[in-house]
Amino acid sequence: MQRGSSERELAAGWEAEAVAVAEAPAAAAVAAAAEPVGVDSGAAGEPERKAPEEQSKERARAQPRAAEEGDALVTPRPPPTLPLAKPQPARVRGLCPHRKPRSKGRGCRRSSGRSADEYCSQRRVTVDSSKARTSLDALKISIRQLKWKEFPFGRRLPCDIYWHGVSFHDNDIFSGQVNKFPGMTEMVRKITLSRAVRIMQNLFPEEYNFYPRSWILPDEFQLFVAQVRMVKDGDPSWKPTFIVKPDSGCQGDGIYLIKDPSDIRLAGTLQSRPAVVQEYICKPLLIDKLKFDIRLYVLLKSLDPLEIYIAKDGLSRFCTEPYQEPSPKNLHHTFMHLTNYSLNIHSGNFVHSDSTSTGSKRTFSSILCRLSSKGVDIKKVWSDIISLVIKTVIALTPELKVFYQSDIPAGRPGPTCFQILGFDILLMKNLKPILLEVNANPSMRIEHEQELSPGVFENVPSLVDEEVKVAVIRDTLRLMDPLKNKRENQSQKLKQPAVKEEPSDSEPASASDANPNPEAHLPSICLKQVFPKYAKQFNYLRLVDRMANLFIRFLGIKGTMKLGPTGFRTFIRNCKLSSSSLSMAAVDILYIDITRRWNSMTLDQRDSGMCLQGFVEAFFYLAQRKFKMLPLHEQVASLVDLCEYHLSLLDEKRLVCGRSGTSGGRAPDSGTPQEAAASAPLAQGTPPACTNSAHKVSNSRHALS
């Protein structure tokens, strides 16, 4: 697929929203912040206790009114009174309380009673915020605006949503929804992200040119030195700058610039602190002569099927010194080159502002408005950013699937996952977006520290942060609302005319009758879907995702993340990849060489075997051997098609065997990927009757070369 016109169609639904600010009613937020913190976000506060003299006066005043209304006199401590119940007929054996025959195994339900849908439409969504950490304040405001129920200290019973501050493993959860994916923290680290994007750059170099050329240290230090020397020899005028980012660093910690690989700081930290070194973007877009980056919030709503949402507004973080191109004199000027908020806040030039369009932190929509006033095509900018986000998530999802099946194996109870990611993007002078990094735990704080006196700080609310972040969290919760579908079904039932009995006096009216739309008081959702909305333009990029499905199928043991030698041999055999030029002995050697090399590069030694990235390398090697005259992405696509074809034949063969019963027992279940490898060897001893039947089923297929 050619890039260009297809990507420019991405922002068709964003034209009216490109410069829209996510609406977050300040009055509602201030009012919510003034409420007392409690587990019930929708309940009123406890009334103040009054003095005994005032209580006695109130009781004295209340007695004449009670007498006039025909009520019982109010005593100082009245016992609880129950409403008069209607006389119930005597129960007869075999009849329910409504004098109807009792059906076996079922209770009697009144036709006017509340159904399960009605109950779900009335109860509020429950949120466990005990592990929310720094996002707690924005989360509390969001829950109050939604009128949901918060449990700040946890709950013995399961909650609908669990909000974690760090990772999926903050709590042991077996149901509901959690706002973290297993493995996401590991996947967006500098080294892992660079490797994932590099695989896609090998397949689609033009599509993934938004990520700077990177080298992983110390493993690729010699390669880094050799490539830089080679380019300099070919172009003596080339004077590059490189930025070194520690793999475990965050908030700008340990980042520095170099002009040459021989920099002494680089050599001194290689073994103790692995890092990624990248080409530095020397010509960024400047506003007010300052360099800035963009923090965009992306919701990964689902992994399979893939669902991606992007917030319409984000934050722009500015440097605090006027920008100059890197030179030996200014390489150490952190406030000039690094846009990290956690660094620049310590600059004397940092400007705190409650305005969204001024200061050292502004809304992204204010930047777009300013660019639009200068004639910039905002629709094109949004289109490129959407493309960058989708392609990056596509690069991350294959290994995320492996993590997911390891922590939540198919067939076992577990929560469903979603996650808010922070994408840090830099606009070049020509307005091309460049991906800097992805954050698994973007800061959701809505206040900043202000120094009152030397060493004395105070947390001050940040209206810019609150406007953007509260809207992102609130609308994420709205999209993940587990009761939304049931409420919509109930409202549809209420719209349909139906004859039903009048409810008794003791039964309250349904809450959905009084409030058919519980979100009527909220602004429009600030998160807009970009995938699968634009899936047609990007599905061809998901080759590694299909390879991950093959990898998971042959893992064999539930919960493992590495492929053993037996699983790899089964993959080769079932996909018909061995031949006279590639014997099974050569397959074993290939497995050993690749596995040994990748295990030496990875820190995680919990499992022994071939990791997904090693499997991808082996797959590339097999594709290049089998389809020699094609480009790499076509070679890989052809091999993926071939493997899927042979595995589909194998699945059909087992299905026919199971139906015919000629296998003498229960057919192997190939529906679960983890059990496929265990059942795969059974196909080698398939009875002739099954083989003939399967041949008839697959006879209509076109054979692949």
mmCIF file of C-alpha atoms in Angstrom, residues 100-403:
data_model
loop_
_atom_site.group_PDB
_atom_site.id
_atom_site.type_symbol
_atom_site.label_atom_id
_atom_site.label_comp_id
_atom_site.label_asym_id
_atom_site.label_seq_id
_atom_site.Cartn_x
_atom_site.Cartn_y
_atom_site.Cartn_z
ATOM 1 C CA LYS A 100 -49.668 -19.890 41.328
ATOM 2 C CA PRO A 101 -48.228 -23.352 40.697
ATOM 3 C CA ARG A 102 -44.568 -23.458 41.679
ATOM 4 C CA SER A 103 -42.364 -24.716 38.852
ATOM 5 C CA LYS A 104 -39.674 -27.209 39.752
ATOM 6 C CA GLY A 105 -36.282 -25.696 40.401
ATOM 7 C CA ARG A 106 -37.460 -22.099 39.983
ATOM 8 C CA GLY A 107 -38.751 -19.428 42.253
ATOM 9 C CA CYS A 108 -41.696 -17.201 41.503
ATOM 10 C CA ARG A 109 -40.956 -13.769 40.086
ATOM 11 C CA ARG A 110 -43.522 -11.010 40.057
ATOM 12 C CA SER A 111 -44.088 -9.529 36.645
ATOM 13 C CA SER A 112 -43.565 -6.068 38.112
ATOM 14 C CA GLY A 113 -40.356 -7.027 39.922
ATOM 15 C CA ARG A 114 -36.962 -5.658 38.957
ATOM 16 C CA SER A 115 -35.043 -7.652 36.394
ATOM 17 C CA ALA A 116 -31.261 -8.016 36.271
ATOM 18 C CA ASP A 117 -31.034 -5.274 33.639
ATOM 19 C CA GLU A 118 -33.059 -2.934 35.842
ATOM 20 C CA TYR A 119 -30.780 -3.670 38.775
ATOM 21 C CA CYS A 120 -27.668 -2.936 36.700
ATOM 22 C CA SER A 121 -29.223 0.297 35.444
ATOM 23 C CA GLN A 122 -29.684 1.478 39.041
ATOM 24 C CA ARG A 123 -26.461 0.410 40.724
ATOM 25 C CA ARG A 124 -23.373 2.515 40.297
ATOM 26 C CA VAL A 125 -20.040 1.387 38.883
ATOM 27 C CA THR A 126 -17.518 0.589 41.638
ATOM 28 C CA VAL A 127 -13.878 1.677 41.381
ATOM 29 C CA ASP A 128 -11.001 0.478 43.592
ATOM 30 C CA SER A 129 -8.598 3.434 43.861
ATOM 31 C CA SER A 130 -6.403 2.044 46.652
ATOM 32 C CA LYS A 131 -3.393 1.726 44.301
ATOM 33 C CA ALA A 132 -3.912 4.877 42.220
ATOM 34 C CA ARG A 133 -0.959 6.805 43.713
ATOM 35 C CA THR A 134 -0.159 10.044 41.871
ATOM 36 C CA SER A 135 -3.276 9.907 39.683
ATOM 37 C CA LEU A 136 -5.567 9.750 42.736
ATOM 38 C CA ASP A 137 -6.700 13.398 42.726
ATOM 39 C CA ALA A 138 -7.685 13.417 39.048
ATOM 40 C CA LEU A 139 -9.327 10.015 39.475
ATOM 41 C CA LYS A 140 -11.416 11.213 42.436
ATOM 42 C CA ILE A 141 -12.674 14.219 40.488
ATOM 43 C CA SER A 142 -13.546 11.970 37.537
ATOM 44 C CA ILE A 143 -15.468 9.497 39.714
ATOM 45 C CA ARG A 144 -17.451 12.315 41.336
ATOM 46 C CA GLN A 145 -18.337 13.791 37.969
ATOM 47 C CA LEU A 146 -19.551 10.355 36.838
ATOM 48 C CA LYS A 147 -21.422 9.805 40.149
ATOM 49 C CA TRP A 148 -19.819 6.404 40.543
ATOM 50 C CA LYS A 149 -18.777 4.729 43.785
ATOM 51 C CA GLU A 150 -15.165 4.835 44.938
ATOM 52 C CA PHE A 151 -13.403 2.467 47.343
ATOM 53 C CA PRO A 152 -10.199 4.318 48.358
ATOM 54 C CA PHE A 153 -9.093 1.573 50.777
ATOM 55 C CA GLY A 154 -10.042 -1.419 48.656
ATOM 56 C CA ARG A 155 -12.974 -3.765 49.048
ATOM 57 C CA ARG A 156 -13.483 -7.378 50.024
ATOM 58 C CA LEU A 157 -16.016 -7.902 47.254
ATOM 59 C CA PRO A 158 -14.875 -7.513 43.633
ATOM 60 C CA CYS A 159 -15.024 -4.048 42.068
ATOM 61 C CA ASP A 160 -15.920 -3.259 38.465
ATOM 62 C CA ILE A 161 -12.703 -1.308 37.786
ATOM 63 C CA TYR A 162 -9.293 -1.368 39.489
ATOM 64 C CA TRP A 163 -7.093 1.691 39.004
ATOM 65 C CA HIS A 164 -3.383 0.929 39.417
ATOM 66 C CA GLY A 165 -0.660 3.531 39.610
ATOM 67 C CA VAL A 166 2.336 1.502 38.404
ATOM 68 C CA SER A 167 1.730 -1.917 36.861
ATOM 69 C CA PHE A 168 -0.685 -4.770 36.303
ATOM 70 C CA HIS A 169 0.756 -6.580 39.325
ATOM 71 C CA ASP A 170 -0.059 -3.852 41.877
ATOM 72 C CA ASN A 171 -2.902 -6.116 43.030
ATOM 73 C CA ASP A 172 -3.970 -9.721 42.559
ATOM 74 C CA ILE A 173 -7.119 -9.424 40.430
ATOM 75 C CA PHE A 174 -9.256 -12.232 39.061
ATOM 76 C CA SER A 175 -12.231 -10.323 37.620
ATOM 77 C CA GLY A 176 -13.369 -6.885 36.529
ATOM 78 C CA GLN A 177 -11.205 -4.444 34.590
ATOM 79 C CA VAL A 178 -7.746 -3.075 35.390
ATOM 80 C CA ASN A 179 -6.090 -0.035 33.849
ATOM 81 C CA LYS A 180 -2.764 -1.774 33.113
ATOM 82 C CA PHE A 181 -1.672 -4.421 30.627
ATOM 83 C CA PRO A 182 0.806 -7.058 31.797
ATOM 84 C CA GLY A 183 4.186 -6.390 30.230
ATOM 85 C CA MET A 184 3.467 -2.816 29.126
ATOM 86 C CA THR A 185 6.083 -1.312 31.446
ATOM 87 C CA GLU A 186 8.725 -3.631 29.986
ATOM 88 C CA MET A 187 7.586 -3.054 26.390
ATOM 89 C CA VAL A 188 7.954 0.750 26.389
ATOM 90 C CA ARG A 189 11.398 0.850 27.952
ATOM 91 C CA LYS A 190 13.919 2.487 25.647
ATOM 92 C CA ILE A 191 15.701 -0.688 24.540
ATOM 93 C CA THR A 192 12.584 -2.826 24.073
ATOM 94 C CA LEU A 193 10.748 -0.077 22.184
ATOM 95 C CA SER A 194 13.753 0.480 19.917
ATOM 96 C CA ARG A 195 13.962 -3.231 19.097
ATOM 97 C CA ALA A 196 10.232 -3.447 18.357
ATOM 98 C CA VAL A 197 10.336 -0.416 16.053
ATOM 99 C CA ARG A 198 13.524 -1.658 14.384
ATOM 100 C CA ILE A 199 11.790 -4.886 13.337
ATOM 101 C CA MET A 200 9.107 -2.795 11.658
ATOM 102 C CA GLN A 201 11.732 -0.525 10.095
ATOM 103 C CA ASN A 202 13.356 -3.591 8.512
ATOM 104 C CA LEU A 203 10.012 -4.579 7.014
ATOM 105 C CA PHE A 204 8.624 -1.127 6.180
ATOM 106 C CA PRO A 205 11.455 1.449 6.255
ATOM 107 C CA GLU A 206 9.416 4.251 4.698
ATOM 108 C CA GLU A 207 6.457 3.766 7.017
ATOM 109 C CA TYR A 208 8.552 3.833 10.205
ATOM 110 C CA ASN A 209 10.891 6.724 9.470
ATOM 111 C CA PHE A 210 9.316 8.729 12.319
ATOM 112 C CA TYR A 211 11.660 7.085 14.854
ATOM 113 C CA PRO A 212 15.294 8.243 14.975
ATOM 114 C CA ARG A 213 18.056 5.792 14.053
ATOM 115 C CA SER A 214 19.031 4.028 17.273
ATOM 116 C CA TRP A 215 21.749 1.778 18.655
ATOM 117 C CA ILE A 216 21.477 -0.375 21.769
ATOM 118 C CA LEU A 217 24.397 -0.177 24.143
ATOM 119 C CA PRO A 218 26.581 -1.964 25.115
ATOM 120 C CA ASP A 219 25.555 -4.747 22.672
ATOM 121 C CA GLU A 220 25.847 -2.567 19.575
ATOM 122 C CA PHE A 221 28.597 -0.177 20.628
ATOM 123 C CA GLN A 222 31.066 -1.445 18.028
ATOM 124 C CA LEU A 223 28.382 -1.301 15.338
ATOM 125 C CA PHE A 224 27.601 2.267 16.395
ATOM 126 C CA VAL A 225 31.235 3.322 16.136
ATOM 127 C CA ALA A 226 31.688 1.610 12.757
ATOM 128 C CA GLN A 227 28.552 3.100 11.173
ATOM 129 C CA VAL A 228 29.346 6.634 12.351
ATOM 130 C CA ARG A 229 32.883 6.357 11.001
ATOM 131 C CA MET A 230 31.614 5.031 7.679
ATOM 132 C CA VAL A 231 29.158 7.917 7.212
ATOM 133 C CA LYS A 232 31.774 10.493 8.173
ATOM 134 C CA ASP A 233 34.249 9.018 5.702
ATOM 135 C CA GLY A 234 31.671 9.325 2.942
ATOM 136 C CA ASP A 235 30.594 12.835 3.934
ATOM 137 C CA PRO A 236 33.275 14.809 5.815
ATOM 138 C CA SER A 237 30.862 17.735 6.289
ATOM 139 C CA TRP A 238 28.500 15.604 8.360
ATOM 140 C CA LYS A 239 28.700 16.701 11.990
ATOM 141 C CA PRO A 240 26.048 14.740 13.856
ATOM 142 C CA THR A 241 24.852 15.015 17.440
ATOM 143 C CA PHE A 242 23.673 12.021 19.436
ATOM 144 C CA ILE A 243 21.506 11.782 22.533
ATOM 145 C CA VAL A 244 22.111 9.023 25.092
ATOM 146 C CA LYS A 245 19.096 7.751 27.046
ATOM 147 C CA PRO A 246 19.537 5.202 29.874
ATOM 148 C CA ASP A 247 17.168 2.273 29.505
ATOM 149 C CA SER A 248 15.932 2.500 33.096
ATOM 150 C CA GLY A 249 15.850 6.298 33.226
ATOM 151 C CA CYS A 250 12.746 8.431 33.565
ATOM 152 C CA GLN A 251 11.897 12.124 33.820
ATOM 153 C CA GLY A 252 15.106 13.077 32.010
ATOM 154 C CA ASP A 253 17.379 11.269 34.446
ATOM 155 C CA GLY A 254 20.803 10.454 32.976
ATOM 156 C CA ILE A 255 20.160 11.890 29.484
ATOM 157 C CA TYR A 256 23.014 13.770 27.810
ATOM 158 C CA LEU A 257 24.278 14.789 24.359
ATOM 159 C CA ILE A 258 27.517 13.778 22.623
ATOM 160 C CA LYS A 259 29.182 14.681 19.343
ATOM 161 C CA ASP A 260 31.363 11.590 18.932
ATOM 162 C CA PRO A 261 31.176 7.940 20.045
ATOM 163 C CA SER A 262 34.512 8.340 21.809
ATOM 164 C CA ASP A 263 32.904 10.537 24.475
ATOM 165 C CA ILE A 264 34.352 9.491 27.817
ATOM 166 C CA ARG A 265 30.995 9.542 29.625
ATOM 167 C CA LEU A 266 29.577 7.083 27.110
ATOM 168 C CA ALA A 267 32.400 4.581 27.560
ATOM 169 C CA GLY A 268 32.289 4.812 31.334
ATOM 170 C CA THR A 269 28.622 3.851 31.752
ATOM 171 C CA LEU A 270 28.203 1.096 29.185
ATOM 172 C CA GLN A 271 28.391 -1.948 31.441
ATOM 173 C CA SER A 272 26.681 -0.520 34.509
ATOM 174 C CA ARG A 273 23.779 1.195 32.764
ATOM 175 C CA PRO A 274 22.483 -0.064 29.383
ATOM 176 C CA ALA A 275 21.212 2.726 27.171
ATOM 177 C CA VAL A 276 19.933 3.705 23.752
ATOM 178 C CA VAL A 277 21.837 6.247 21.674
ATOM 179 C CA GLN A 278 19.918 8.077 18.936
ATOM 180 C CA GLU A 279 20.457 10.729 16.345
ATOM 181 C CA TYR A 280 19.528 14.072 17.862
ATOM 182 C CA ILE A 281 16.895 16.146 16.012
ATOM 183 C CA CYS A 282 18.782 19.386 15.390
ATOM 184 C CA LYS A 283 16.030 21.334 13.631
ATOM 185 C CA PRO A 284 12.876 21.247 15.787
ATOM 186 C CA LEU A 285 9.894 23.542 15.416
ATOM 187 C CA LEU A 286 10.292 26.555 17.706
ATOM 188 C CA ILE A 287 7.656 28.741 19.346
ATOM 189 C CA ASP A 288 8.828 31.944 21.020
ATOM 190 C CA LYS A 289 12.376 30.754 20.146
ATOM 191 C CA LEU A 290 11.904 27.785 22.507
ATOM 192 C CA LYS A 291 12.017 24.074 21.797
ATOM 193 C CA PHE A 292 8.970 22.087 22.950
ATOM 194 C CA ASP A 293 7.491 18.608 22.752
ATOM 195 C CA ILE A 294 3.941 17.241 22.867
ATOM 196 C CA ARG A 295 2.511 14.818 25.405
ATOM 197 C CA LEU A 296 -0.471 13.055 23.823
ATOM 198 C CA TYR A 297 -2.647 10.592 25.731
ATOM 199 C CA VAL A 298 -3.544 7.377 23.942
ATOM 200 C CA LEU A 299 -6.013 4.808 25.260
ATOM 201 C CA LEU A 300 -5.349 1.184 24.365
ATOM 202 C CA LYS A 301 -8.883 -0.049 25.031
ATOM 203 C CA SER A 302 -8.389 -3.611 23.849
ATOM 204 C CA LEU A 303 -5.547 -5.759 22.564
ATOM 205 C CA ASP A 304 -7.523 -8.404 20.671
ATOM 206 C CA PRO A 305 -9.392 -6.974 18.836
ATOM 207 C CA LEU A 306 -7.143 -3.936 18.710
ATOM 208 C CA GLU A 307 -8.862 -0.686 19.748
ATOM 209 C CA ILE A 308 -6.986 2.626 19.962
ATOM 210 C CA TYR A 309 -8.284 6.040 21.035
ATOM 211 C CA ILE A 310 -6.447 9.393 20.992
ATOM 212 C CA ALA A 311 -7.272 12.377 23.198
ATOM 213 C CA LYS A 312 -8.188 15.500 21.256
ATOM 214 C CA ASP A 313 -5.998 17.619 23.489
ATOM 215 C CA GLY A 314 -2.649 17.144 25.165
ATOM 216 C CA LEU A 315 0.156 19.121 26.792
ATOM 217 C CA SER A 316 3.065 21.039 25.294
ATOM 218 C CA ARG A 317 6.154 21.200 27.517
ATOM 219 C CA PHE A 318 8.640 23.981 26.756
ATOM 220 C CA CYS A 319 12.338 24.379 27.364
ATOM 221 C CA THR A 320 13.307 27.412 29.405
ATOM 222 C CA GLU A 321 16.322 28.654 27.423
ATOM 223 C CA PRO A 322 16.233 29.910 23.796
ATOM 224 C CA TYR A 323 17.230 27.119 21.426
ATOM 225 C CA GLN A 324 20.491 26.970 19.496
ATOM 226 C CA GLU A 325 21.742 24.095 17.374
ATOM 227 C CA PRO A 326 24.066 21.784 19.319
ATOM 228 C CA SER A 327 27.699 22.760 19.539
ATOM 229 C CA PRO A 328 30.525 21.750 21.881
ATOM 230 C CA LYS A 329 29.815 24.918 23.881
ATOM 231 C CA ASN A 330 26.118 24.276 24.597
ATOM 232 C CA LEU A 331 25.834 20.473 24.723
ATOM 233 C CA HIS A 332 25.536 20.606 28.510
ATOM 234 C CA HIS A 333 22.711 23.205 28.490
ATOM 235 C CA THR A 334 19.928 20.959 29.752
ATOM 236 C CA PHE A 335 17.245 23.661 29.782
ATOM 237 C CA MET A 336 17.931 24.373 26.090
ATOM 238 C CA HIS A 337 17.864 20.846 24.655
ATOM 239 C CA LEU A 338 15.700 18.690 26.966
ATOM 240 C CA THR A 339 11.971 19.350 27.177
ATOM 241 C CA ASN A 340 11.312 17.196 30.259
ATOM 242 C CA TYR A 341 8.996 19.011 32.660
ATOM 243 C CA SER A 342 10.709 17.447 35.682
ATOM 244 C CA LEU A 343 13.995 19.095 34.605
ATOM 245 C CA ASN A 344 12.805 22.513 33.457
ATOM 246 C CA ILE A 345 10.682 23.113 36.537
ATOM 247 C CA HIS A 346 13.950 23.715 38.411
ATOM 248 C CA SER A 347 14.938 26.486 35.996
ATOM 249 C CA GLY A 348 14.631 30.056 37.141
ATOM 250 C CA ASN A 349 12.947 30.846 33.810
ATOM 251 C CA PHE A 350 10.116 28.337 34.285
ATOM 252 C CA VAL A 351 6.742 30.120 34.062
ATOM 253 C CA HIS A 352 3.694 28.717 35.871
ATOM 254 C CA SER A 353 0.529 29.952 34.202
ATOM 255 C CA ASP A 354 -3.182 29.265 34.582
ATOM 256 C CA SER A 355 -3.631 30.218 30.934
ATOM 257 C CA THR A 356 -3.685 27.398 28.401
ATOM 258 C CA SER A 357 -1.738 29.432 25.813
ATOM 259 C CA THR A 358 1.102 30.928 27.874
ATOM 260 C CA GLY A 359 3.761 29.682 30.253
ATOM 261 C CA SER A 360 6.149 26.748 30.178
ATOM 262 C CA LYS A 361 3.318 24.208 29.989
ATOM 263 C CA ARG A 362 0.414 24.796 27.603
ATOM 264 C CA THR A 363 -2.330 22.811 25.958
ATOM 265 C CA PHE A 364 -1.579 21.265 22.576
ATOM 266 C CA SER A 365 -4.768 22.798 21.184
ATOM 267 C CA SER A 366 -3.390 26.290 21.897
ATOM 268 C CA ILE A 367 -0.294 25.400 19.839
ATOM 269 C CA LEU A 368 -2.497 24.182 16.994
ATOM 270 C CA CYS A 369 -4.492 27.416 17.088
ATOM 271 C CA ARG A 370 -1.294 29.422 16.855
ATOM 272 C CA LEU A 371 -0.013 27.328 13.952
ATOM 273 C CA SER A 372 -3.374 27.572 12.205
ATOM 274 C CA SER A 373 -3.238 31.370 12.419
ATOM 275 C CA LYS A 374 0.032 31.185 10.491
ATOM 276 C CA GLY A 375 -1.524 29.123 7.693
ATOM 277 C CA VAL A 376 -0.340 25.658 8.769
ATOM 278 C CA ASP A 377 -2.466 22.727 7.585
ATOM 279 C CA ILE A 378 -3.633 21.438 10.980
ATOM 280 C CA LYS A 379 -5.501 18.559 9.386
ATOM 281 C CA LYS A 380 -2.247 17.273 7.892
ATOM 282 C CA VAL A 381 -0.460 17.581 11.248
ATOM 283 C CA TRP A 382 -3.183 15.543 12.967
ATOM 284 C CA SER A 383 -3.142 12.974 10.177
ATOM 285 C CA ASP A 384 0.607 12.413 10.588
ATOM 286 C CA ILE A 385 0.291 12.158 14.384
ATOM 287 C CA ILE A 386 -2.536 9.611 14.136
ATOM 288 C CA SER A 387 -0.468 7.566 11.696
ATOM 289 C CA LEU A 388 2.529 7.656 14.047
ATOM 290 C CA VAL A 389 0.443 6.496 17.023
ATOM 291 C CA ILE A 390 -1.223 3.613 15.169
ATOM 292 C CA LYS A 391 2.057 2.361 13.697
ATOM 293 C CA THR A 392 3.773 2.501 17.092
ATOM 294 C CA VAL A 393 1.014 0.525 18.797
ATOM 295 C CA ILE A 394 1.113 -2.035 15.963
ATOM 296 C CA ALA A 395 4.842 -2.458 16.671
ATOM 297 C CA LEU A 396 4.157 -3.035 20.398
ATOM 298 C CA THR A 397 1.177 -5.393 20.251
ATOM 299 C CA PRO A 398 2.943 -8.651 19.195
ATOM 300 C CA GLU A 399 5.013 -8.966 22.355
ATOM 301 C CA LEU A 400 2.182 -7.558 24.475
ATOM 302 C CA LYS A 401 0.119 -10.562 23.373
ATOM 303 C CA VAL A 402 2.838 -12.882 24.643
ATOM 304 C CA PHE A 403 2.890 -11.109 28.023
#
